[in-house]
Coordinates of C-alpha atoms in Angstrom, one line a residue:
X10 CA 157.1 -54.9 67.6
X11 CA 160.6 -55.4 66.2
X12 CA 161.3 -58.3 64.2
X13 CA 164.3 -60.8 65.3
X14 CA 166.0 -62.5 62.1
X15 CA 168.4 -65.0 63.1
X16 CA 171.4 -65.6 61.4
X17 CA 172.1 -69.3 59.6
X18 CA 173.8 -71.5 62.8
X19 CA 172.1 -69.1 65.2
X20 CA 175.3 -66.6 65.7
X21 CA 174.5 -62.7 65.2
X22 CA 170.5 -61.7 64.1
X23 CA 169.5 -58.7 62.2
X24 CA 166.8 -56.7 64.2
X25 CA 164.5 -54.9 62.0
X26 CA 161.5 -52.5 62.3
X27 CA 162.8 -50.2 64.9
X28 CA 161.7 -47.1 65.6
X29 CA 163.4 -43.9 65.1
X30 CA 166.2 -43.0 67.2
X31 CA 165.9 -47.3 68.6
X32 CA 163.5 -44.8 70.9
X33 CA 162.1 -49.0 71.7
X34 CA 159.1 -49.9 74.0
X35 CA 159.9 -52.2 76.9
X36 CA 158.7 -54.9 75.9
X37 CA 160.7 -54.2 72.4
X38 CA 163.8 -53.9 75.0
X39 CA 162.8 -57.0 76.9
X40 CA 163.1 -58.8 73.5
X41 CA 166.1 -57.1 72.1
X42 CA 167.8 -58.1 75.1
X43 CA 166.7 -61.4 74.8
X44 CA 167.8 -62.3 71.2
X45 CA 171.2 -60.6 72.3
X46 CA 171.8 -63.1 75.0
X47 CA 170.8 -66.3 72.7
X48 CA 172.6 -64.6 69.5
X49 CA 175.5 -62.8 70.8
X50 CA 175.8 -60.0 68.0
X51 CA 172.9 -58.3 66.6
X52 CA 172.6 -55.9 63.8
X53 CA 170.3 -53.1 63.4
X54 CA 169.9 -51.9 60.0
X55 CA 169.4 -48.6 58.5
X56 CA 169.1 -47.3 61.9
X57 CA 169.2 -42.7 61.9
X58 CA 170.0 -41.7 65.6
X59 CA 171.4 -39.0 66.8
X60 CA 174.8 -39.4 69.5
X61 CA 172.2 -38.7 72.3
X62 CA 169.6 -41.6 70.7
X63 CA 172.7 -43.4 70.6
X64 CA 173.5 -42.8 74.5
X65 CA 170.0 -43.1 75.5
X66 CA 170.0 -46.5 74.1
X67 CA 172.7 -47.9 75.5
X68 CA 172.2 -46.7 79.0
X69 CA 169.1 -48.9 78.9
X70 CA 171.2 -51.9 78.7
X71 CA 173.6 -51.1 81.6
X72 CA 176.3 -48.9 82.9
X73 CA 178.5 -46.8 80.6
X74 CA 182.0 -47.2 80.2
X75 CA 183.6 -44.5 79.7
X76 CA 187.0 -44.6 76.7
X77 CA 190.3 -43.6 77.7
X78 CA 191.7 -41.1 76.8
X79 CA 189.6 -38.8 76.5
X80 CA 190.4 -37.1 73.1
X81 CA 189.3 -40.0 71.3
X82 CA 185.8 -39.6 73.0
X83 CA 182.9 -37.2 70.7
X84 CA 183.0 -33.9 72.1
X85 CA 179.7 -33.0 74.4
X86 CA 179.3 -37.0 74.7
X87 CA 182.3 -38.7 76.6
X88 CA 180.0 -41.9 76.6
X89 CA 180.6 -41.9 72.7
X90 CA 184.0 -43.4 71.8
X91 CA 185.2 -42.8 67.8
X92 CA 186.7 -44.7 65.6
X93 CA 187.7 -42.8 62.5
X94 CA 190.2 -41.5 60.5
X95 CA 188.4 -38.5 59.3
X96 CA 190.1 -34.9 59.5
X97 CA 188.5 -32.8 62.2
X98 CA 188.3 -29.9 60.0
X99 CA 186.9 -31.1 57.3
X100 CA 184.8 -35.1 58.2
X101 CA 184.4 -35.8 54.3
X102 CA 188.4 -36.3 54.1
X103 CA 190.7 -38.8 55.5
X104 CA 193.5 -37.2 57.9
X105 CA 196.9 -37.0 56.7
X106 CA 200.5 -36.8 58.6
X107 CA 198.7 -37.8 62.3
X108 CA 199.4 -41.4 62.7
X109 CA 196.7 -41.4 66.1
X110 CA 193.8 -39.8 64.0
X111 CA 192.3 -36.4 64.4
X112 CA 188.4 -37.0 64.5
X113 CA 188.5 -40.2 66.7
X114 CA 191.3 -42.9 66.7
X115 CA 192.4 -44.4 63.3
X116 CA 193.5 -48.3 62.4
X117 CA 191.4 -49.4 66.1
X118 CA 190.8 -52.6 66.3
X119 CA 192.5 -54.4 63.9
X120 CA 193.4 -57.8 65.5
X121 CA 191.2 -60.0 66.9
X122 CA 190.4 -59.4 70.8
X123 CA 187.2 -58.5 73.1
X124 CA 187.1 -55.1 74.1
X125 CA 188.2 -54.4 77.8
X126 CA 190.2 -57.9 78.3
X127 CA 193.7 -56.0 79.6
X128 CA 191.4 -54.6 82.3
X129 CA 190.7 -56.1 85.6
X130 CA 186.6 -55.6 84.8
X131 CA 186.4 -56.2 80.8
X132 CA 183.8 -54.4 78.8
X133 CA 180.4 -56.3 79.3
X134 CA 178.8 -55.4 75.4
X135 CA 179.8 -52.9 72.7
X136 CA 177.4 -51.2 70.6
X137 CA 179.4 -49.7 67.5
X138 CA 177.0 -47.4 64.7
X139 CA 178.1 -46.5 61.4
X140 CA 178.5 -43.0 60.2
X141 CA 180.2 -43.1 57.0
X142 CA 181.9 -46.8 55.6
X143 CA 184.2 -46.8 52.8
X144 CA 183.0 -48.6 49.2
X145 CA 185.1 -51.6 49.8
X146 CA 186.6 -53.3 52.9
X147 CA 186.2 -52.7 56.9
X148 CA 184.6 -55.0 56.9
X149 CA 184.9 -56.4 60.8
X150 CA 184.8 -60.3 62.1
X151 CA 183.1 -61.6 64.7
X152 CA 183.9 -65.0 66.4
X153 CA 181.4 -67.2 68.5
X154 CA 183.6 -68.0 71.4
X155 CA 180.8 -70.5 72.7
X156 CA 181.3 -72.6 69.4
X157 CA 184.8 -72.3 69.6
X158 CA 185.2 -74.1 73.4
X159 CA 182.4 -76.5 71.8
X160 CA 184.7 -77.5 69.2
X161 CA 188.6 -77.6 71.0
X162 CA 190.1 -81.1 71.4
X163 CA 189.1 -82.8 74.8
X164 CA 192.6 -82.7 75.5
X165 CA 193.0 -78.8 75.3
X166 CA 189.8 -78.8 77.2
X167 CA 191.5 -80.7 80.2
X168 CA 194.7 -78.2 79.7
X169 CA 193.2 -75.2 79.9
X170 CA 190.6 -76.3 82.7
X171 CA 190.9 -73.7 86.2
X172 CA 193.6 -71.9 84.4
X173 CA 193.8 -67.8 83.5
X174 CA 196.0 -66.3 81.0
X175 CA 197.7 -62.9 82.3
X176 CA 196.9 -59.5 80.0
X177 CA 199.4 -56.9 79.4
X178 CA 198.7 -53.7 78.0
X179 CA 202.1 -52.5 79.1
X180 CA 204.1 -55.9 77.5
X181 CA 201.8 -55.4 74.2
X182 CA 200.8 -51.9 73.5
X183 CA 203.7 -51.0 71.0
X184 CA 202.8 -54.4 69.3
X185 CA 199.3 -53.4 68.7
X186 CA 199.1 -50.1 68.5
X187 CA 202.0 -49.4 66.3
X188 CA 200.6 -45.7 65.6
X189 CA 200.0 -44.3 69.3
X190 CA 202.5 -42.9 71.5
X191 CA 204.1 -45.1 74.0
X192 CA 202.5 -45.4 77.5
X193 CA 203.5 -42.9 80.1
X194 CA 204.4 -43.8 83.3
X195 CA 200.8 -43.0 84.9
X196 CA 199.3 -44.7 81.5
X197 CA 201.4 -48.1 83.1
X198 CA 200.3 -47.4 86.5
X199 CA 196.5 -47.2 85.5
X200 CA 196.9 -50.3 83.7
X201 CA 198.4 -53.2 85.4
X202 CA 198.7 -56.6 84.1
X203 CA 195.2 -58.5 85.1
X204 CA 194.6 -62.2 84.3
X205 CA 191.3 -64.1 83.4
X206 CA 189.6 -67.7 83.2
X207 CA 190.3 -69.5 79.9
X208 CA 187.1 -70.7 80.1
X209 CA 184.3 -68.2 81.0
X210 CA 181.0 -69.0 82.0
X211 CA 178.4 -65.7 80.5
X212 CA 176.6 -65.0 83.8
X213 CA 173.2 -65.1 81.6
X214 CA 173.3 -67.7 79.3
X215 CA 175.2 -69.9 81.7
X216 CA 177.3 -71.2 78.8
X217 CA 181.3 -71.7 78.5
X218 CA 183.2 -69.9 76.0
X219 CA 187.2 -69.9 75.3
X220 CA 188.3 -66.5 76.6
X221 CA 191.4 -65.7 75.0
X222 CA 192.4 -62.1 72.9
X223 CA 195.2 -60.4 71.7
X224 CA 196.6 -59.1 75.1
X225 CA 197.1 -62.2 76.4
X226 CA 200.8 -63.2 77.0
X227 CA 200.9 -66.2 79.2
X228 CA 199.2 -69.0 81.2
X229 CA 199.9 -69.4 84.9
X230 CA 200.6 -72.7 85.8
X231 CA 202.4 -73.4 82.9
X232 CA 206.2 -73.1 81.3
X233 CA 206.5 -69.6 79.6
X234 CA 207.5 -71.1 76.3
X235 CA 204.6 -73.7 76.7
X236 CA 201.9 -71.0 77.8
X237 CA 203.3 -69.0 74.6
X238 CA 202.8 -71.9 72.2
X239 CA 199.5 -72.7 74.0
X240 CA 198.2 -69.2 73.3
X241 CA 199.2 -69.1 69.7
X242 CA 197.1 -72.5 69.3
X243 CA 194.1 -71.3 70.7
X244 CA 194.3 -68.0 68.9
X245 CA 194.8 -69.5 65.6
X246 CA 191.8 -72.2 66.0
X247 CA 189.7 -69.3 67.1
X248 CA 190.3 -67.9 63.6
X249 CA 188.5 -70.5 61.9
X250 CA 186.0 -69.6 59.0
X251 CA 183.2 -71.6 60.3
X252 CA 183.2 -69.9 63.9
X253 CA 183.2 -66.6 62.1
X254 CA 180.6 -63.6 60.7
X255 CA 181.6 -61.4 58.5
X256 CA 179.7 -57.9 59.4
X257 CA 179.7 -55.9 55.8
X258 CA 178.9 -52.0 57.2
X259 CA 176.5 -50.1 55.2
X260 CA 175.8 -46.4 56.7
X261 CA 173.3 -46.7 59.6
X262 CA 174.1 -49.8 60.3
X263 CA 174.5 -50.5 64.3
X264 CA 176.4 -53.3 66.0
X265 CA 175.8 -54.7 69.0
X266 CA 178.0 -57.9 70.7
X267 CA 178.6 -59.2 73.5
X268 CA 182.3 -59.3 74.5
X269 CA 181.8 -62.0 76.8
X270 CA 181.8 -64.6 74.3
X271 CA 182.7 -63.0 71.0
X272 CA 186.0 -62.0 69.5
X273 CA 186.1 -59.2 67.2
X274 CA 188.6 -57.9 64.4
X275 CA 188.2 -55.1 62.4
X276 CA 190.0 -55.6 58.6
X277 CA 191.6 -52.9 56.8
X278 CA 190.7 -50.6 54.3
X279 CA 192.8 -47.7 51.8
X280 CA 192.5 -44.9 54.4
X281 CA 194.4 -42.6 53.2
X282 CA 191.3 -42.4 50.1
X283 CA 188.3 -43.4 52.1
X284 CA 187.1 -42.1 55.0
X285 CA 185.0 -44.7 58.0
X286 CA 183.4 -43.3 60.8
X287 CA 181.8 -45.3 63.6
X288 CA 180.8 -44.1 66.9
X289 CA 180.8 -46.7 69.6
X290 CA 179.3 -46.9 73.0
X291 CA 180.5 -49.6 75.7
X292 CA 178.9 -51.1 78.6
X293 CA 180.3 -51.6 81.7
X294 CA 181.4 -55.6 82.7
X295 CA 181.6 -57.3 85.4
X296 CA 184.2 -60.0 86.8
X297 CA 184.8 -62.6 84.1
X298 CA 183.5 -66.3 85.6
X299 CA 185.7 -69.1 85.6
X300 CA 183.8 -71.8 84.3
X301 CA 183.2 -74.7 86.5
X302 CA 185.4 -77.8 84.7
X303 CA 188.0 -80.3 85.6
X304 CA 191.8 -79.8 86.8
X305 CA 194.6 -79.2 83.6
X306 CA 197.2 -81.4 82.7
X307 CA 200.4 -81.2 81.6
X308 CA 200.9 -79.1 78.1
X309 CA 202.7 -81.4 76.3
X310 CA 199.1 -82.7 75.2
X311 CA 198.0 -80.0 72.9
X312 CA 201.4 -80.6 70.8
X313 CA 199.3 -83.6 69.1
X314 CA 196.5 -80.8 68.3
X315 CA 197.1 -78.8 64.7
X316 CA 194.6 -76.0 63.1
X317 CA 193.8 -76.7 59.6

């Protein structure tokens, strides 16, 4: 059976004593999924599977999503999305003069967000596996939304009770992705702005987190400038060192978390002398839940609220 080693506070547990290829028992899977709902991340070490292992896997815990666009999928396995700045020619060296990536997409992630949140059905858990890390850095943060709601002002609570914040891939994608090519016209059309509960209730733990990301822009219901400020604020608390894990990648290492109440960000590293691979499978969501709470009030409350 595989061992569960929780994490000091209870957020993110290393899993340990797999078998090859995570080829799990049910019970072992009934457990896994278990300690993933009550920990939120989990980390399987020194972990040797192959990209079908790796698909195998993750089709046991739901529906795959499948990334868009394609290119930055691994050929033969569109369910395998890659993060990497390796040259296609030669996966030992880092690419040079193609500011996308050539062997999967490079610089992704780097900001903190939950995978999916522009979309109208976010991504439900990502499972991210490490092929080859650098010596130092990339390292990538992971955020306990639950604690985070837990710890807001009661006032902020109240504020951002009933409310969504609108996503906009189209207002934010030069502003995050720096490196990629604008959006076409059909890239806009396939990716409307979509809004989302503040506060999300996880459909398994039955527990409220604070739903907020990088995509977010504003907050209906309230003034733009207010909404703006607003966002900023509950960004910035989210940031907090004691709400945060810091994942350190050794090869083999595989990540699993739950986007419905974690954040992510994945920090830089010198990648035009190191190379990182990761290949990442995503599960399929499902519409976020507004969490059941009382009416807002006016924003002029959370001006008396700083983030040390």
């Amino acid at each position: 059976m595989v061992k569960i080693i929780s994490n000091t506070g209870g957020f993110g547990a290393d899993v340990m004593d797999c078998p090859p290829g995570l080829a799990v028992s049910e019970d072992e899977l009934e457990q896994i999924t278990r300690a993933w709902t009550r920990h939120s991340v989990l980390c399987f070490r020194t972990v040797d599977m192959t990209p079908e292992e790796h698909v195998n896997f993750s089709r046991r815990l739901g529906d795959l999503h499948i990334m868009r666009p394609l290119k930055f999928n691994l050929d033969g396995y569109p369910e395998v999305f890659v993060v990497s700045n390796a040259s296609k020619a030669d996966p030992s060296k880092p690419v040079a003069g193609n500011a996308e990536g050539d062997a999967g997409l490079r610089r992704a992630g780097e900001g903190f967000h939950t995978d999916g949140e522009d979309k109208a059905i976010p991504n439900g858990g990502s499972f991210l596996y490490a092929r080859q890390v650098p010596p130092e850095r990339g390292d990538t943060l992971f955020v306990d939304m639950y604690s985070v709601y837990e710890a807001l002002p009661s006032g902020i609570k109240e504020l951002i009770a009933g409310r969504r914040a609108r996503y906009s891939r189209i207002d934010l994608h030069a502003t995050h992705y720096p490196l990629m090519a604008p959006l076409t016209e059909e890239e806009k059309r396939e990716r409307p702005d979509v809004y989302h509960p503040l506060t999300r209730q996880h459909p398994l733990s039955g527990r409220t987190s604070l739903y907020i990301g990088r995509w977010a822009c504003d907050i209906e219901g309230l003034p733009v400038d207010e909404s703006k400020e607003l966002i900023t604020f509950l960004q910035d608390f989210a940031k907090q060192p004691q709400f945060i894990y810091t994942h350190k990648w050794a090869p083999g290492d595989a990540v699993l978390w739950d986007n419905r109440c974690t954040q992510h960000c994945a920090t830089g590293f010198d990648d035009a002398k190191y190379v990182r691979t990761m290949h990442r499978t995503t599960l399929e969501g499902e519409l976020p839940i507004m969490a059941r709470s009382s009416a807002g009030i006016h924003a002029a409350v959370f001006n008396e609220y700083s983030v040390s």
